[in-house]
Amino acid sequence: MEKDVIIIGGGAAGLFCAIEAGRRGRRVLVLEHAGQVGKKIAISGGGRCNFTNLHTSAANFISTNPHFAKSALARYTPADFVALVERHGIAYHEKKLGQLFCDGSSRQIINLLLAECGDAQVEIRCGCRVRRVERSDKFRVETEQGIFTSASLVVATGGLSIPQLGATDFGYQLARQFGLRIEQTRPALVPLTLLADTQVRLSGLSGVSLDALASCGGASFRENILVTHRGLSGPAILQVSSYWQRGEVVNLDLLPGADALSLLLEQRNSESELASVLARHMPRRFASAWCKLYVPSVPLRQLTEREIAALAERLQRWQITPAGTEGFKKAEVTAGGVATSELSSRTMEATRVPGLYFIGEVVDVTGQLGGYNFQWAWASGYAAGQFA
Ligand SMILES: Cc1cc2nc3c(=O)[nH]c(=O)nc-3n(C[C@H](O)[C@H](O)[C@H](O)COP(=O)(O)OP(=O)(O)OC[C@H]3O[C@@H](n4cnc5c(N)ncnc54)[C@H](O)[C@@H]3O)c2cc1C
């Protein structure tokens, strides 16, 4: 069974690439081992798919080569995808910070992709496991449903997160088979865990989310954080988790945008305890539990200036050393992947293996939280779809 382009993986990037290649008149086959395509799209964005971010730039991605994503992102922009969404009559809204979500369901995005695949005469085979790939003058893909050959092979198998949805390391294995380098993979956009004794110590704080500035590895994000019974979560923590390395400290500013020292010094002669003062700036339960950990239960005026300065410092640089992450089971994405130094940033083709392309999350390009990962899937799929 002869095709022009075989795409392994029927997720966001694979389907988008299929549409573009099909539009060029290429005979395209998508091989998906799960029972249906786009399972991650279905659960994305809490079921509403945060399908792009209006402010996307290369700065929103983590990669060994921070410039790699620029070319593809410039050639297929958030506005291009929004135009497609509008053509399909899908209602959407900006939730915050440029993040666009469907008003209805993520299923609408899957239907859009399937309709476009239909128009572009793309063949999709689900429940089709690939056994082996070989290359002579063409790629020969041996599957449970037969042997297929093609001049171009696009690997769009995604990352390792959420294995129960069909994630595999197949894409990395294939890259290795063809001698391509892999940047170490690790869970990203993932809750962080704490050592058991820290969990116990912080248990009074658990379940309350608050606005904070979380910083780690040179990156800072101001959003909510949440102490859970196992560790730290919430959008700001998920964001910094992508930059966190084992052993590193995460800094939390619990009074972002404020000057804690002046704020406390203004109350220097107060009969109030610190917890009451802080409760004006953060949830009362968090303020009380945090103060129980670090402050004697006395009016502020009984604290020395040095003690107040130390508390102000701790409020703005509360340091926590995570024990680890919740791993791929809970990670939204996989950082690392097929080394960008092996790929052309214009076409996504492996420079040493003509005809072999890698797109989407399997590549060492990882977006921050907020619709960037799908924008990368569309943009890299679009880039490869023009050449495969
Ligand atoms: C819970 C959750 C919510 C998310 N929400 C958002 C969001 O709102 N916005 C956002 O931008 N990003 C979000 N993401 C991230 C986003 O889903 C991924 O970055 C994106 O789907 C990557 O696209 P992809 O096509 O590279 O990989 P995937 O979409 O993961 O597709 C890969 C496909 O390949 C298939 N496959 C794997 N191995 C094989 C094999 N051996 N043979 C055949 N097929 C194979 C898989 O079954 C899958 O269908 C979320 C992720 C998760 C886990």
Short mmCIF file of N, CA, C and O and ligand atoms in Angstrom, two decimals, residues 8-14 31-34 40 43-45 49-50 156-158 162 165-166 168 170 331-333 359-361 371-374 377, ligand 1:
data_model
loop_
_atom_site.label_atom_id
_atom_site.label_comp_id
_atom_site.label_asym_id
_atom_site.label_seq_id
_atom_site.Cartn_x
_atom_site.Cartn_y
_atom_site.Cartn_z
N ILE A 8 2.76 9.12 11.67
CA ILE A 8 2.50 8.25 12.83
C ILE A 8 2.06 9.14 13.98
O ILE A 8 2.81 9.98 14.46
N GLY A 9 0.82 8.95 14.44
CA GLY A 9 0.27 9.75 15.54
C GLY A 9 -0.83 10.67 15.04
O GLY A 9 -0.58 11.60 14.28
N GLY A 10 -2.05 10.40 15.49
CA GLY A 10 -3.21 11.22 15.08
C GLY A 10 -3.62 12.17 16.19
O GLY A 10 -4.77 12.18 16.63
N GLY A 11 -2.66 12.96 16.66
CA GLY A 11 -2.96 14.01 17.64
C GLY A 11 -3.02 15.35 16.93
O GLY A 11 -3.22 15.42 15.71
N ALA A 12 -2.83 16.41 17.70
CA ALA A 12 -2.96 17.76 17.16
C ALA A 12 -1.98 18.00 15.99
O ALA A 12 -2.38 18.43 14.90
N ALA A 13 -0.70 17.69 16.21
CA ALA A 13 0.31 17.99 15.19
C ALA A 13 0.13 17.09 13.97
O ALA A 13 0.20 17.55 12.82
N GLY A 14 -0.09 15.79 14.22
CA GLY A 14 -0.21 14.83 13.12
C GLY A 14 -1.37 15.16 12.20
O GLY A 14 -1.23 15.18 10.97
N LEU A 31 -1.52 7.06 10.87
CA LEU A 31 -1.61 5.82 11.64
C LEU A 31 -1.70 6.16 13.12
O LEU A 31 -0.78 6.78 13.68
N GLU A 32 -2.79 5.80 13.74
CA GLU A 32 -3.01 6.10 15.17
C GLU A 32 -3.24 4.78 15.90
O GLU A 32 -4.09 4.01 15.50
N HIS A 33 -2.46 4.56 16.95
CA HIS A 33 -2.62 3.26 17.61
C HIS A 33 -3.81 3.22 18.58
O HIS A 33 -4.33 2.14 18.87
N ALA A 34 -4.26 4.39 19.05
CA ALA A 34 -5.43 4.39 19.94
C ALA A 34 -6.71 4.17 19.12
O ALA A 34 -6.68 4.22 17.89
N LYS A 40 -5.98 13.65 23.48
CA LYS A 40 -5.50 14.71 24.38
C LYS A 40 -6.21 16.02 24.12
O LYS A 40 -6.44 16.81 25.03
N ILE A 43 -9.45 16.11 26.19
CA ILE A 43 -9.43 16.43 27.63
C ILE A 43 -8.76 17.77 27.90
O ILE A 43 -8.70 18.22 29.04
N SER A 44 -8.26 18.42 26.86
CA SER A 44 -7.46 19.63 27.07
C SER A 44 -8.31 20.79 27.58
O SER A 44 -9.52 20.83 27.35
N GLY A 45 -7.63 21.69 28.27
CA GLY A 45 -8.29 22.92 28.73
C GLY A 45 -9.55 22.63 29.54
O GLY A 45 -10.55 23.35 29.38
N CYS A 49 -10.55 22.98 25.52
CA CYS A 49 -9.39 23.16 24.64
C CYS A 49 -8.92 24.61 24.53
O CYS A 49 -9.51 25.42 23.80
N ASN A 50 -7.86 24.90 25.23
CA ASN A 50 -7.20 26.21 25.10
C ASN A 50 -6.33 26.09 23.84
O ASN A 50 -5.19 25.71 23.90
N ALA A 156 4.69 12.05 14.74
CA ALA A 156 3.89 13.01 15.52
C ALA A 156 3.28 12.27 16.71
O ALA A 156 2.10 12.38 16.98
N THR A 157 4.13 11.52 17.40
CA THR A 157 3.64 10.62 18.46
C THR A 157 3.53 11.30 19.82
O THR A 157 3.20 10.64 20.80
N GLY A 158 3.82 12.61 19.91
CA GLY A 158 3.62 13.33 21.16
C GLY A 158 4.64 12.98 22.22
O GLY A 158 5.66 12.34 21.94
N ILE A 162 0.67 11.35 30.49
CA ILE A 162 -0.63 10.67 30.53
C ILE A 162 -0.59 9.38 29.67
O ILE A 162 -1.28 9.26 28.65
N LEU A 165 -3.62 7.63 28.18
CA LEU A 165 -4.30 8.15 26.97
C LEU A 165 -3.60 7.70 25.69
O LEU A 165 -3.93 8.14 24.61
N GLY A 166 -2.58 6.89 25.83
CA GLY A 166 -1.94 6.35 24.62
C GLY A 166 -0.55 6.89 24.35
O GLY A 166 0.03 6.63 23.30
N THR A 168 3.32 7.09 24.16
CA THR A 168 4.38 6.06 24.10
C THR A 168 5.71 6.75 23.82
O THR A 168 5.75 7.93 23.44
N PHE A 170 7.53 5.77 21.43
CA PHE A 170 7.82 5.27 20.09
C PHE A 170 8.59 6.30 19.25
O PHE A 170 9.53 5.96 18.53
N ALA A 331 1.74 14.98 34.43
CA ALA A 331 2.33 16.11 33.69
C ALA A 331 1.47 16.45 32.48
O ALA A 331 0.96 15.55 31.80
N GLU A 332 1.34 17.74 32.21
CA GLU A 332 0.59 18.13 31.02
C GLU A 332 1.44 17.91 29.76
O GLU A 332 0.90 17.61 28.71
N VAL A 333 2.73 18.08 29.88
CA VAL A 333 3.60 17.91 28.71
C VAL A 333 4.94 17.28 29.10
O VAL A 333 5.25 17.13 30.27
N ILE A 359 7.40 16.37 14.46
CA ILE A 359 6.60 17.57 14.76
C ILE A 359 5.90 17.43 16.11
O ILE A 359 5.74 16.32 16.62
N GLY A 360 5.49 18.56 16.65
CA GLY A 360 4.70 18.55 17.89
C GLY A 360 5.55 18.31 19.12
O GLY A 360 6.73 18.65 19.18
N GLU A 361 4.93 17.67 20.08
CA GLU A 361 5.55 17.56 21.41
C GLU A 361 6.74 16.62 21.45
O GLU A 361 7.56 16.69 22.37
N GLY A 371 -2.06 27.48 26.12
CA GLY A 371 -2.40 27.36 24.70
C GLY A 371 -1.20 27.33 23.78
O GLY A 371 -1.34 27.17 22.56
N TYR A 372 -0.02 27.48 24.35
CA TYR A 372 1.20 27.52 23.52
C TYR A 372 1.54 26.15 22.93
O TYR A 372 2.08 26.06 21.84
N ASN A 373 1.23 25.08 23.68
CA ASN A 373 1.60 23.76 23.17
C ASN A 373 0.80 23.39 21.93
O ASN A 373 1.33 22.82 20.98
N PHE A 374 -0.49 23.75 21.93
CA PHE A 374 -1.26 23.50 20.70
C PHE A 374 -0.76 24.40 19.57
O PHE A 374 -0.67 23.96 18.43
N ALA A 377 1.98 22.70 18.08
CA ALA A 377 1.53 21.52 17.31
C ALA A 377 1.04 21.98 15.93
O ALA A 377 1.42 21.42 14.89
C1 LIG B 1 -4.63 17.09 30.60
C2 LIG B 1 -3.98 17.90 29.52
C3 LIG B 1 -4.52 19.12 29.16
C4 LIG B 1 -3.89 19.90 28.18
N1 LIG B 1 -4.46 21.09 27.83
C5 LIG B 1 -3.85 21.86 26.91
C6 LIG B 1 -4.43 23.09 26.49
O1 LIG B 1 -5.55 23.43 26.89
N2 LIG B 1 -3.74 23.86 25.60
C7 LIG B 1 -2.52 23.45 25.09
O2 LIG B 1 -1.94 24.19 24.28
N3 LIG B 1 -1.98 22.27 25.42
C8 LIG B 1 -2.61 21.48 26.31
N4 LIG B 1 -2.07 20.26 26.63
C9 LIG B 1 -0.86 19.82 25.91
C10 LIG B 1 -1.26 19.34 24.50
O3 LIG B 1 -2.33 18.43 24.63
C11 LIG B 1 -0.10 18.65 23.79
O4 LIG B 1 1.04 19.45 23.86
C12 LIG B 1 -0.46 18.39 22.33
O5 LIG B 1 -1.56 17.51 22.28
C13 LIG B 1 0.72 17.80 21.58
O6 LIG B 1 0.31 17.46 20.30
P1 LIG B 1 1.01 16.24 19.53
O7 LIG B 1 0.20 16.01 18.31
O8 LIG B 1 2.45 16.46 19.44
O9 LIG B 1 0.80 15.01 20.52
P2 LIG B 1 -0.60 14.26 20.98
O10 LIG B 1 -1.70 15.23 20.84
O11 LIG B 1 -0.25 13.69 22.27
O12 LIG B 1 -0.76 13.18 19.86
C14 LIG B 1 0.10 12.08 19.71
C15 LIG B 1 -0.71 10.96 19.13
O13 LIG B 1 0.18 9.90 18.78
C16 LIG B 1 -0.41 8.69 19.17
N5 LIG B 1 0.66 7.71 19.32
C17 LIG B 1 1.59 7.64 20.30
N6 LIG B 1 2.40 6.60 20.08
C18 LIG B 1 1.97 6.01 18.93
C19 LIG B 1 2.41 4.88 18.19
N7 LIG B 1 3.45 4.14 18.60
N8 LIG B 1 1.75 4.55 17.05
C20 LIG B 1 0.68 5.29 16.64
N9 LIG B 1 0.22 6.35 17.32
C21 LIG B 1 0.87 6.71 18.44
C22 LIG B 1 -1.14 9.02 20.45
O14 LIG B 1 -2.15 8.06 20.74
C23 LIG B 1 -1.71 10.39 20.11
O15 LIG B 1 -2.97 10.31 19.49
C24 LIG B 1 -2.69 19.45 27.57
C25 LIG B 1 -2.18 18.20 27.92
C26 LIG B 1 -2.81 17.42 28.87
C27 LIG B 1 -2.23 16.08 29.21
#
